[in-house]
PDB file of C-alpha atoms in Angstrom:
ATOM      1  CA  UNK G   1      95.362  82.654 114.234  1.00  0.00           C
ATOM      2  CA  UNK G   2      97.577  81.305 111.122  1.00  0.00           C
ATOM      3  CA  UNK G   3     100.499  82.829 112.540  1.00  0.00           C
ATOM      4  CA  UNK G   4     103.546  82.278 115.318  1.00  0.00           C
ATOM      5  CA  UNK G   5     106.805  83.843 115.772  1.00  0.00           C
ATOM      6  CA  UNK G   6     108.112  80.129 115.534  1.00  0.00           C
ATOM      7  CA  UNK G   7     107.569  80.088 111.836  1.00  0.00           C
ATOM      8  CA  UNK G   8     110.155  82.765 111.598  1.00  0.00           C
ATOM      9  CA  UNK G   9     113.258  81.637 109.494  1.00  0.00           C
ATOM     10  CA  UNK G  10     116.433  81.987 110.363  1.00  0.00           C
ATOM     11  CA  UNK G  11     117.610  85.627 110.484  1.00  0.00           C
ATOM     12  CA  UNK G  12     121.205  85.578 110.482  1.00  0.00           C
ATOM     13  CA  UNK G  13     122.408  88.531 108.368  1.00  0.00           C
ATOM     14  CA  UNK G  14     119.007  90.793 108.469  1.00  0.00           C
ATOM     15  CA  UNK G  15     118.821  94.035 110.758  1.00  0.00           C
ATOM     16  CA  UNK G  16     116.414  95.338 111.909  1.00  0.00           C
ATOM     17  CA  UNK G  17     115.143  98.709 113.792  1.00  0.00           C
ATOM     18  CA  UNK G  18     112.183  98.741 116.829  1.00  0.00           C
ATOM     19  CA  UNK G  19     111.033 102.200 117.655  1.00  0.00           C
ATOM     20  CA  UNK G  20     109.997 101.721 121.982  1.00  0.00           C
ATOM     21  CA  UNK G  21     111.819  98.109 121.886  1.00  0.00           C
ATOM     22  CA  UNK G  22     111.967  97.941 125.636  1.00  0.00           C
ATOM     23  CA  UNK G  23     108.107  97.617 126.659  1.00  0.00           C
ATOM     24  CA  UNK G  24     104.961  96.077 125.439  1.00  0.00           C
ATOM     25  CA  UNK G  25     104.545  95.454 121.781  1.00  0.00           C
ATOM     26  CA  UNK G  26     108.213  96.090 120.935  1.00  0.00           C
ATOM     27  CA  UNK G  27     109.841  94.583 123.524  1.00  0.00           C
ATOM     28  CA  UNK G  28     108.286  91.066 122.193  1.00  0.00           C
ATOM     29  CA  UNK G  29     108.812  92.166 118.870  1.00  0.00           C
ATOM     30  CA  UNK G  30     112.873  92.698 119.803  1.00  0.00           C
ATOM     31  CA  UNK G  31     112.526  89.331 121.600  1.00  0.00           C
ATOM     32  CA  UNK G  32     111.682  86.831 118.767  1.00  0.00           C
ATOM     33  CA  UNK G  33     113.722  88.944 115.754  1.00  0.00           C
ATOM     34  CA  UNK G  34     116.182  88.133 118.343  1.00  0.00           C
ATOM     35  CA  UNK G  35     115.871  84.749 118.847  1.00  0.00           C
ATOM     36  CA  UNK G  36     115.727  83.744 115.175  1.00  0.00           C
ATOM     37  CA  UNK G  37     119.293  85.549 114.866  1.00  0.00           C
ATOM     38  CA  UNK G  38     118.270  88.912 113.576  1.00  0.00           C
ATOM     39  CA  UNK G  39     120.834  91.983 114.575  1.00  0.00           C
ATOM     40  CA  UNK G  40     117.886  94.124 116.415  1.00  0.00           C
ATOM     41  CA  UNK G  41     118.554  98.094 117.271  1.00  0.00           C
ATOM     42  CA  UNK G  42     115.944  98.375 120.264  1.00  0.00           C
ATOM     43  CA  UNK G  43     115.097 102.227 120.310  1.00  0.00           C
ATOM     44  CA  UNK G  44     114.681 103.494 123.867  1.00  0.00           C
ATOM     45  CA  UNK G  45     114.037 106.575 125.502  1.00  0.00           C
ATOM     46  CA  UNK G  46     116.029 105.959 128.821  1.00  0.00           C
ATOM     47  CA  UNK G  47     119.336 103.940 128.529  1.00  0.00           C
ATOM     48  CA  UNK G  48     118.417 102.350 131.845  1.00  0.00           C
ATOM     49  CA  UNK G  49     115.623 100.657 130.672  1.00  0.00           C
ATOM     50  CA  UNK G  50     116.948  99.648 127.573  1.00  0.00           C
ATOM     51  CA  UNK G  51     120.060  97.840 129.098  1.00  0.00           C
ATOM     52  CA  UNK G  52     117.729  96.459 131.479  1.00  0.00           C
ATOM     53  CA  UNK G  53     114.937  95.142 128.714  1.00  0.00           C
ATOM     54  CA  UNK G  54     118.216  93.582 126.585  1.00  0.00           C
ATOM     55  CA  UNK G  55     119.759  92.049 129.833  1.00  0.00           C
ATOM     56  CA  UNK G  56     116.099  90.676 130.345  1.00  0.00           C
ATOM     57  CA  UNK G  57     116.518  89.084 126.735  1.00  0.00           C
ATOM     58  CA  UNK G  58     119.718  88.183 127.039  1.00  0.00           C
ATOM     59  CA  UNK G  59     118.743  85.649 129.851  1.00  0.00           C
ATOM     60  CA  UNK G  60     116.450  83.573 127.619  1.00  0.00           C
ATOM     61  CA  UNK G  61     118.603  83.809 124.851  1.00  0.00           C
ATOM     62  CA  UNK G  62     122.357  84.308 125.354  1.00  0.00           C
ATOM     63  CA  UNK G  63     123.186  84.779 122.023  1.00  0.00           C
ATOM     64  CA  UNK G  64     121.137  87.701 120.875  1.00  0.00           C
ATOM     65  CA  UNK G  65     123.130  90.558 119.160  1.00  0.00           C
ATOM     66  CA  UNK G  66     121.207  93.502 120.183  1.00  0.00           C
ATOM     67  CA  UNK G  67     122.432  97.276 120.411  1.00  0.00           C
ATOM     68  CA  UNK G  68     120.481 100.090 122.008  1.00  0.00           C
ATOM     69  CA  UNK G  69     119.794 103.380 120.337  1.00  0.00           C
ATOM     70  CA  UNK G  70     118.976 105.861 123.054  1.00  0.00           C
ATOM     71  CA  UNK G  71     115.981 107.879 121.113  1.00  0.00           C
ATOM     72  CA  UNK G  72     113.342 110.275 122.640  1.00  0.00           C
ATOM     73  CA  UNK G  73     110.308 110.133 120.576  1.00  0.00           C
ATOM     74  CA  UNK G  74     109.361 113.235 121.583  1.00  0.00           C
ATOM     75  CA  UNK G  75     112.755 115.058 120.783  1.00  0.00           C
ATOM     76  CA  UNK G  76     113.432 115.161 117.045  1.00  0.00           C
ATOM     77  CA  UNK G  77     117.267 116.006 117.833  1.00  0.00           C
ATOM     78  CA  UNK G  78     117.669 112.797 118.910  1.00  0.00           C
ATOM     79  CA  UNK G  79     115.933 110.893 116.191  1.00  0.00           C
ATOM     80  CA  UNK G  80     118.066 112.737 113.554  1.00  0.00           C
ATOM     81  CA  UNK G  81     120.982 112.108 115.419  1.00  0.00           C
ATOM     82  CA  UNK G  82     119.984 108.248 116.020  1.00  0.00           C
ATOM     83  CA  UNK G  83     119.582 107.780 112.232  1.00  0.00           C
ATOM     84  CA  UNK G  84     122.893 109.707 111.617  1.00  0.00           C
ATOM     85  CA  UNK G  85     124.932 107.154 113.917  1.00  0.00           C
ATOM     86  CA  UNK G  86     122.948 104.082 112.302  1.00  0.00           C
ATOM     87  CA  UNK G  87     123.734 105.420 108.973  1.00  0.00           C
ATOM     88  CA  UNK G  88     127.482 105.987 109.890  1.00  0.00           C
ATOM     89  CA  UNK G  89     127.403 102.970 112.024  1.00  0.00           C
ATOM     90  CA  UNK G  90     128.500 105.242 115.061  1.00  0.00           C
ATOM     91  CA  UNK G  91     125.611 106.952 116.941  1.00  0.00           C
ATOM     92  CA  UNK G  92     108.447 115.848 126.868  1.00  0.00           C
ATOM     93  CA  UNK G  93     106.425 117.682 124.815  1.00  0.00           C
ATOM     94  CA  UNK G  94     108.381 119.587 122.572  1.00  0.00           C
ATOM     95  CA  UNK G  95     107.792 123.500 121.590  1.00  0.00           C
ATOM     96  CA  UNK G  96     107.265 121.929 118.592  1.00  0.00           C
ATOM     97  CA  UNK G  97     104.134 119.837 118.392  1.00  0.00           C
ATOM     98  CA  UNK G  98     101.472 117.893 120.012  1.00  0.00           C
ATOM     99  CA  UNK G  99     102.749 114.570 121.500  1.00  0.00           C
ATOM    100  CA  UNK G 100     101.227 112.148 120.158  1.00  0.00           C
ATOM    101  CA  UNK G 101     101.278 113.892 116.663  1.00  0.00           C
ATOM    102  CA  UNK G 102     105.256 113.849 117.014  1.00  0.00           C
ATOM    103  CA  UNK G 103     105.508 110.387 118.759  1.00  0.00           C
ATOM    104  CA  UNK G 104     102.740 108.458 116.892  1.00  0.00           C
ATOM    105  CA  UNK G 105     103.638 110.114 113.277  1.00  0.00           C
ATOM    106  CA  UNK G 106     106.191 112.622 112.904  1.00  0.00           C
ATOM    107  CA  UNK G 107     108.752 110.551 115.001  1.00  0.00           C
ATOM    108  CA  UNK G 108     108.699 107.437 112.735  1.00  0.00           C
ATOM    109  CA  UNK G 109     108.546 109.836 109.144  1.00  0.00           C
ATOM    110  CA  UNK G 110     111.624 111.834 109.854  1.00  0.00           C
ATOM    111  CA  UNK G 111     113.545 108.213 110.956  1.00  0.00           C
ATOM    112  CA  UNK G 112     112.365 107.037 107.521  1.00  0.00           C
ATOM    113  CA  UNK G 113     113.400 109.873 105.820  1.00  0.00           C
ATOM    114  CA  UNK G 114     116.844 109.690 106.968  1.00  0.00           C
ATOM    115  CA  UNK G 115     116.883 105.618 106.792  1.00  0.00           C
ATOM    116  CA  UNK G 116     115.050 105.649 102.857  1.00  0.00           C
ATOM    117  CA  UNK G 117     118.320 106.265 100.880  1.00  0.00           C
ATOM    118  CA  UNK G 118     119.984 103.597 102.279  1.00  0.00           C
ATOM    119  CA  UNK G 119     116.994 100.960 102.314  1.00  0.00           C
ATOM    120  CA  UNK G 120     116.609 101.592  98.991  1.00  0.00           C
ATOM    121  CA  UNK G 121     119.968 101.107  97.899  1.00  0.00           C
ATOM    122  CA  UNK G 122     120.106  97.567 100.248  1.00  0.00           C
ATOM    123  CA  UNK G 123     116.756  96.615  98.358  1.00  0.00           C
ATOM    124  CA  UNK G 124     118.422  97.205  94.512  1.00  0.00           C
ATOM    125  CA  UNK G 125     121.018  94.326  95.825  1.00  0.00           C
ATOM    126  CA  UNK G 126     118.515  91.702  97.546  1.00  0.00           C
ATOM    127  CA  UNK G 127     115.126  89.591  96.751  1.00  0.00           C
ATOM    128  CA  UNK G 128     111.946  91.782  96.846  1.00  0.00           C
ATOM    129  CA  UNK G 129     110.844  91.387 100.161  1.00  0.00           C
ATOM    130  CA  UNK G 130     114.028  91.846 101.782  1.00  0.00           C
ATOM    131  CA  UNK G 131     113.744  95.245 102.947  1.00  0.00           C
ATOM    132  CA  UNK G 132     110.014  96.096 104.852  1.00  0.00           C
ATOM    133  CA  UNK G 133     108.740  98.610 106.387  1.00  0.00           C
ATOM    134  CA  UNK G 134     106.046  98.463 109.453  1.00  0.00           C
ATOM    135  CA  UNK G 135     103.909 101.084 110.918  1.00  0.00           C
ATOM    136  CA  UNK G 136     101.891 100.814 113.886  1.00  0.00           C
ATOM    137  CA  UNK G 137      98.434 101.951 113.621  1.00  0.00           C
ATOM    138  CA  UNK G 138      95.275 101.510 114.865  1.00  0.00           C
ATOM    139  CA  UNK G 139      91.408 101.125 114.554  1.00  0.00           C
ATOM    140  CA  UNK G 140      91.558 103.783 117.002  1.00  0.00           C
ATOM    141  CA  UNK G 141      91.908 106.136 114.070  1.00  0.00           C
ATOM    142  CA  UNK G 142      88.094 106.107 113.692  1.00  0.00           C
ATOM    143  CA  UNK G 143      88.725 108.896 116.178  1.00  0.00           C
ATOM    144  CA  UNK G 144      89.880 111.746 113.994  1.00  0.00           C
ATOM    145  CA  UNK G 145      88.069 114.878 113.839  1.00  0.00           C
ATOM    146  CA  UNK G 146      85.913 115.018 110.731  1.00  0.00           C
ATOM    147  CA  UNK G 147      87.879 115.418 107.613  1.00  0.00           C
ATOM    148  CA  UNK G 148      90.522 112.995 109.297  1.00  0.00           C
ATOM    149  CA  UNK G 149      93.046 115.799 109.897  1.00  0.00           C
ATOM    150  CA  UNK G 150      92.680 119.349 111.096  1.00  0.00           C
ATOM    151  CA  UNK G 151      95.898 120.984 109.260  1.00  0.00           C
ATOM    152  CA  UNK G 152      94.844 124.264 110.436  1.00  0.00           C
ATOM    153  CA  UNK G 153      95.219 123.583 114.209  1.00  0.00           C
ATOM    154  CA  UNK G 154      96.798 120.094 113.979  1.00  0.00           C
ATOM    155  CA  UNK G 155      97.942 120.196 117.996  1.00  0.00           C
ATOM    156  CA  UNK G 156      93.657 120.054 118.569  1.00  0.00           C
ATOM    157  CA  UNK G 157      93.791 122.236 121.104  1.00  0.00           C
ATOM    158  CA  UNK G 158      89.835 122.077 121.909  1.00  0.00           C
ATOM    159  CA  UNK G 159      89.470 118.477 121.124  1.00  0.00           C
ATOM    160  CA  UNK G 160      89.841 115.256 123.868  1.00  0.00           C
ATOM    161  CA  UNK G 161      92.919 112.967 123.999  1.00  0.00           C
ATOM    162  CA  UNK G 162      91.104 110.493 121.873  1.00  0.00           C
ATOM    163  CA  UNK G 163      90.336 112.722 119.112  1.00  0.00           C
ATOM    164  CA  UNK G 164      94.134 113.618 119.106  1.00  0.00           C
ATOM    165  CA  UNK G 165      95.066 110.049 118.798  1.00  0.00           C
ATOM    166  CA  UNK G 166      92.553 109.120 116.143  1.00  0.00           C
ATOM    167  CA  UNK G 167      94.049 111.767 113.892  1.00  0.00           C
ATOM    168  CA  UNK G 168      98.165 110.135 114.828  1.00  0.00           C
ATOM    169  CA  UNK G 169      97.041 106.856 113.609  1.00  0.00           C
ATOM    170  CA  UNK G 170      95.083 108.141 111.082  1.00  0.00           C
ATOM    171  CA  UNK G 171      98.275 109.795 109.665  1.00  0.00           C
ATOM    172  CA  UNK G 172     100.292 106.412 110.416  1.00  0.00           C
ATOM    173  CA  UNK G 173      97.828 104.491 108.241  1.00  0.00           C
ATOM    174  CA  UNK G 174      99.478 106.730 105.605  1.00  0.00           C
ATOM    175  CA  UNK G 175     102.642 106.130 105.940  1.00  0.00           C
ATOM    176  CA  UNK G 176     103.235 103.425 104.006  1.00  0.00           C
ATOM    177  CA  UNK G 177     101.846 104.436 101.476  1.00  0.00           C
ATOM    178  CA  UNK G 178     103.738 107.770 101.181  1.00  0.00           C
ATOM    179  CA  UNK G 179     106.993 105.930 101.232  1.00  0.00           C
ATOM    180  CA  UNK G 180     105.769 103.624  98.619  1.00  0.00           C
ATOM    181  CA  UNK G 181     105.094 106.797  96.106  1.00  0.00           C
ATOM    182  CA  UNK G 182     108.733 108.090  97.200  1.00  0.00           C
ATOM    183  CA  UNK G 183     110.081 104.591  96.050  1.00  0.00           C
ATOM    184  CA  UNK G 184     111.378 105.151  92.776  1.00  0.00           C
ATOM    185  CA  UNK G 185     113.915 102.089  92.307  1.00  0.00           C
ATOM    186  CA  UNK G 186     114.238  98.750  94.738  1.00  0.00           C
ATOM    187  CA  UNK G 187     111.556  97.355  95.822  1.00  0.00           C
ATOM    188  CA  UNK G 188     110.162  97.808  99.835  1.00  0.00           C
ATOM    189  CA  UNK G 189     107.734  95.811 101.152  1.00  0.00           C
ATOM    190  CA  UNK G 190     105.662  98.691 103.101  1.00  0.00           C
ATOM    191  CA  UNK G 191     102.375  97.983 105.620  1.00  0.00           C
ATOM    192  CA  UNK G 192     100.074  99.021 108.531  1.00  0.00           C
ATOM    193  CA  UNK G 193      99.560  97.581 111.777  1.00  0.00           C
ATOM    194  CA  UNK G 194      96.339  97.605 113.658  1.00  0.00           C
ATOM    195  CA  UNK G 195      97.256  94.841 116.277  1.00  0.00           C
ATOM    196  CA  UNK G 196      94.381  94.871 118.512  1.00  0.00           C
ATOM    197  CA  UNK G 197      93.632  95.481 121.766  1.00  0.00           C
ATOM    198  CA  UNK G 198      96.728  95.111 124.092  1.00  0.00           C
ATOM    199  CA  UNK G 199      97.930  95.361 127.326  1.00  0.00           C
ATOM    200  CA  UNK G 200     100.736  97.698 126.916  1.00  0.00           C
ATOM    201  CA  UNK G 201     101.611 100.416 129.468  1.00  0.00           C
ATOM    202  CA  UNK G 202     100.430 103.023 127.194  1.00  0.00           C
ATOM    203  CA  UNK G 203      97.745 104.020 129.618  1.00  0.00           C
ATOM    204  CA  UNK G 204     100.243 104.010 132.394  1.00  0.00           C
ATOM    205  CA  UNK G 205     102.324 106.117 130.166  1.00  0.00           C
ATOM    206  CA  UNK G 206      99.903 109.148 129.052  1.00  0.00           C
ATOM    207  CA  UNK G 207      98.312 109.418 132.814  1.00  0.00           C
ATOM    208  CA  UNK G 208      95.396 111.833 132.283  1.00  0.00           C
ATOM    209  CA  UNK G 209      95.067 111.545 128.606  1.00  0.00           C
ATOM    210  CA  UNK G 210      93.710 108.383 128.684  1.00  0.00           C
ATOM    211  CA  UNK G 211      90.995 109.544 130.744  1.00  0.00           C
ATOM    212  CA  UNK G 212      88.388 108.481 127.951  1.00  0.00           C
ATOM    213  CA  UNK G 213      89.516 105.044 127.947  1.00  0.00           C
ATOM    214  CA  UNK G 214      90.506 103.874 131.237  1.00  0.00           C
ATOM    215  CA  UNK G 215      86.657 103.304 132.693  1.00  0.00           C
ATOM    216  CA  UNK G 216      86.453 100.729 129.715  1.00  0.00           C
ATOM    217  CA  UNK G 217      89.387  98.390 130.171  1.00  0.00           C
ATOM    218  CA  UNK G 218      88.220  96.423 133.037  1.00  0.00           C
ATOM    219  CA  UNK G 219      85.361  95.568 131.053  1.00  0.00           C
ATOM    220  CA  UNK G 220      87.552  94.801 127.986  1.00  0.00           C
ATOM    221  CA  UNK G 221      89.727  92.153 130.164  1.00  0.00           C
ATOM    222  CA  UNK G 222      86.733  90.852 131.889  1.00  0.00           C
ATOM    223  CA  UNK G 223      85.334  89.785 128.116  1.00  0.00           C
ATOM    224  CA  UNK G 224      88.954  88.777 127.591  1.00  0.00           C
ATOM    225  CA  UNK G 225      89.171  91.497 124.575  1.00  0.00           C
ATOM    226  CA  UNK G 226      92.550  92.917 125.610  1.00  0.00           C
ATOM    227  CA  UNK G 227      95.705  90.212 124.577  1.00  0.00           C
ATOM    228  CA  UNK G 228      98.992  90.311 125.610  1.00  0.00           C
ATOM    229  CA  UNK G 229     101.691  92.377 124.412  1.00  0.00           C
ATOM    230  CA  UNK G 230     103.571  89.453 123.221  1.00  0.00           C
ATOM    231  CA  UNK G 231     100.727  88.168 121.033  1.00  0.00           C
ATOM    232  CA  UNK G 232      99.859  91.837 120.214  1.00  0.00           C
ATOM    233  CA  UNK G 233     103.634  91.673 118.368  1.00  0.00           C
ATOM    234  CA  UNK G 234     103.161  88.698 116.073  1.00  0.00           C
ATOM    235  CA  UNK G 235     101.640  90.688 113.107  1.00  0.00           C
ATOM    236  CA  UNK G 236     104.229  93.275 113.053  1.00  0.00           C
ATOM    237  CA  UNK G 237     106.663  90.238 113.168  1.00  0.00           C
ATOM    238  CA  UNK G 238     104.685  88.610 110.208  1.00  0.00           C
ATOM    239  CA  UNK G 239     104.928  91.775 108.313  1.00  0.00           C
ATOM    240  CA  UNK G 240     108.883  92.434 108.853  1.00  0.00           C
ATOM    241  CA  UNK G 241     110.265  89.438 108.723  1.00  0.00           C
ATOM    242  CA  UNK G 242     108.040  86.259 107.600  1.00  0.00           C
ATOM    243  CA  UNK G 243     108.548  84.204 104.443  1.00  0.00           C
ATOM    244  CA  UNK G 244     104.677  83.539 104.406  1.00  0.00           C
ATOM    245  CA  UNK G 245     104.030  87.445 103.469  1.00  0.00           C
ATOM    246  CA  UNK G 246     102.925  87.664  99.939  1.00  0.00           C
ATOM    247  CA  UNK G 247     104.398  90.651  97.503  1.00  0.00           C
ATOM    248  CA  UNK G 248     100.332  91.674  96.979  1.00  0.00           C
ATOM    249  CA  UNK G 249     100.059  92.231 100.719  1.00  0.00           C
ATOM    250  CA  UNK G 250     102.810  94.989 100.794  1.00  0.00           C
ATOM    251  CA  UNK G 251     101.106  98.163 101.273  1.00  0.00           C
ATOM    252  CA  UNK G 252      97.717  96.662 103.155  1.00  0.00           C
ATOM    253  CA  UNK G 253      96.280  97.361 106.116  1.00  0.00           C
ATOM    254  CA  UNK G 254      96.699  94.497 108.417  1.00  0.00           C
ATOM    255  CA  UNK G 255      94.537  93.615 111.581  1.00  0.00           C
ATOM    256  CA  UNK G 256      94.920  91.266 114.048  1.00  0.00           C
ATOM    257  CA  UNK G 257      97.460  87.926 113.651  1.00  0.00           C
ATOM    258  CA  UNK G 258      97.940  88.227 109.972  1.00  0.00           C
ATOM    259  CA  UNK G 259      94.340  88.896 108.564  1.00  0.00           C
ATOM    260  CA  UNK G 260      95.253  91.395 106.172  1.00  0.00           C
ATOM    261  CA  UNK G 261      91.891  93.517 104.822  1.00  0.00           C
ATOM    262  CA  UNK G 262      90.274  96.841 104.455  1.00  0.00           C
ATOM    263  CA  UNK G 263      89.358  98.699 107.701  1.00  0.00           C
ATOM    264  CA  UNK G 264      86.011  97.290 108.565  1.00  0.00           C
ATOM    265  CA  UNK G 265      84.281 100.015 108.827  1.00  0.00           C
ATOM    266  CA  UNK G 266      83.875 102.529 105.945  1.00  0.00           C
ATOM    267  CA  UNK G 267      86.031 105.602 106.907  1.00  0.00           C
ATOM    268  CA  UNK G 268      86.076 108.036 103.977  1.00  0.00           C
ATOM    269  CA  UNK G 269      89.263 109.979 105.515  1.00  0.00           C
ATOM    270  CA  UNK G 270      91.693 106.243 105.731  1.00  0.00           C
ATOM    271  CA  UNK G 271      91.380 106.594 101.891  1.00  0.00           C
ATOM    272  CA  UNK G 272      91.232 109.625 100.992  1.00  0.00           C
ATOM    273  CA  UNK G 273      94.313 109.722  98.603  1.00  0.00           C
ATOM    274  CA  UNK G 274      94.476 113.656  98.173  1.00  0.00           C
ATOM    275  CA  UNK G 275      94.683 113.635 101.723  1.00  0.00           C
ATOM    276  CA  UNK G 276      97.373 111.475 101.765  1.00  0.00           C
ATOM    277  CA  UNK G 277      99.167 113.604  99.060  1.00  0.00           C
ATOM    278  CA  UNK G 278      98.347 116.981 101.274  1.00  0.00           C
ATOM    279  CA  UNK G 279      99.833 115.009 104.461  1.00  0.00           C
ATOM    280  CA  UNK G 280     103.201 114.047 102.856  1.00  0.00           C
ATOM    281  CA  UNK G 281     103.414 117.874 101.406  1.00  0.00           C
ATOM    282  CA  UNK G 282     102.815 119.196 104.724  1.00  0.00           C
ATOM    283  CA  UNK G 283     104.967 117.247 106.376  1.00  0.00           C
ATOM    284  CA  UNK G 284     108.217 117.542 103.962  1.00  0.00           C
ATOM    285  CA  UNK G 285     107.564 121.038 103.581  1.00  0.00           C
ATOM    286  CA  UNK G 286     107.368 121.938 107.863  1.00  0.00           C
ATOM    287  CA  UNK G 287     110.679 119.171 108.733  1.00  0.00           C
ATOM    288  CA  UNK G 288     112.423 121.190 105.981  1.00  0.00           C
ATOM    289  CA  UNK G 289     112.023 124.132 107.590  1.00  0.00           C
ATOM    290  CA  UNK G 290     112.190 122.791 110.937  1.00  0.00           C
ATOM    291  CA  UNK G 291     115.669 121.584 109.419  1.00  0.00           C
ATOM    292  CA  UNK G 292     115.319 117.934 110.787  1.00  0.00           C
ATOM    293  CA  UNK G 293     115.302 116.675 107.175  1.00  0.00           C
TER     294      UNK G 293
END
């Protein structure tokens, strides 16, 4: 491990956004953007928690200038109207679609969407490097159905949970690299996340669905596999807001503390670049007429 959220310079002046800042991965990742001076918008579902996780903050570190965005990842209404009031500096399963599909991908596209305008003019005024983007992913991805998505029944009604998440990160390794092609002027740093195994309440938080999973993690903590969800935040902190992150490393695929590589296994589908292209059609075309872009 190269990397610690000490190393992080001062961020005094930089703002940042974490989608689910009030548990696990993002919590941590709220924490230390926090602590270096950073103006953090923690997203969170229920305002309780939220206060709670900031007040919880707030105690190590009375200084930290944090506002809560009260956003439902699996309600686009209130994602479009949480990048509205950022942009204006005001602010269950859906009928829609599968949950993780929305929370794991959809969710964080139709925030960018909103948020890309604006990034890109902030990025025309500042340093490259100024202005990142971070997706979560995972190895898990290795999951999707064959072909790496099913666009004809993308909800994968007769697959498992696991098969359903496999295709969300799938479609999150992506990401980046769809907002890269829509950056025509500015310059955003833009990567991938796969931070390991972590102990998140994920599993607490999908009840059934993780059904596949849940035999496996005692053995996983018993081999001391699983980390904890502060450690499991330092990459995405590397990747948002380090001064060790290299201009060639914008766009990777980044593993666990820093190690930024190809997915090590082969996985035809994770670079499939028509793919890709048919994704980012898809998806622009059905929020269109959805009407949350």
């Amino acid at each position: 491990m190269t990397f610690h959220p000490d190393t992080l310079p001062d961020l005094k002046g930089k703002v940042f956004i974490v989608t689910g800042g009030n548990s696990g991965i993002g919590y941590f990742t709220v924490t230390h953007l926090a602590e270096h001076g950073a103006h953090v918008y923690m997203c969170a579902r229920s305002i309780e928690k939220g206060v709670a996780a900031i007040a919880s903050i707030k105690k190590m570190y009375p200084l930290a200038n944090i506002d809560l965005l009260q956003m439902d990842l699996m309600d686009l209404t209130s994602v479009v109207a949480v990048a509205k009031h950022f942009l204006s500096s005001k602010l269950p399963y859906t009928a829609w679609h599968e949950a993780q599909w929305q929370t794991n991908y959809l969710t964080h596209w139709v925030l960018t969407e909103h948020l890309l305008p604006m990034m890109l003019r902030t990025a025309k005024t500042l340093p490259p490097g100024s202005v990142r983007i971070a997706n979560l992913t995972s190895a898990g991805y290795l999951s999707a159905p064959n072909g790496g998505i099913n666009f004809p029944d993308l909800s994968l009604k007769d697959a498992g949970p696991m098969a359903r998440y496999g295709q969300s990160k799938l479609v999150n390794k992506y990401g980046p690299g769809s907002a890269s092609a829509r950056n025509g002027e500015g310059e955003i740093w833009l990567s991938c996340v796969h931070p390991g195994m972590v102990e998140t309440n994920l599993v607490t938080a999908v009840g059934d669905e993780a059904s596949d999973i849940k035999p496996v993690l005692p053995v996983f903590r018993l081999f001391g596999m699983i980390m904890s969800a502060d450690k499991g935040s330092y990459t995405s902190l590397f990747l948002v807001a380090s001064q060790d992150m290299k201009p060639e490393q914008s766009g990777t695929y980044c593993e666990i503390h820093k190690r930024l590589v190809e997915p090590r296994w082969q996985c035809s589908a994770a670079k499939d670049a028509n793919l890709a292209e048919r994704l980012e059609a898809w998806t622009k075309e059905e929020m269109k007429s959805e009407g949350w872009i």
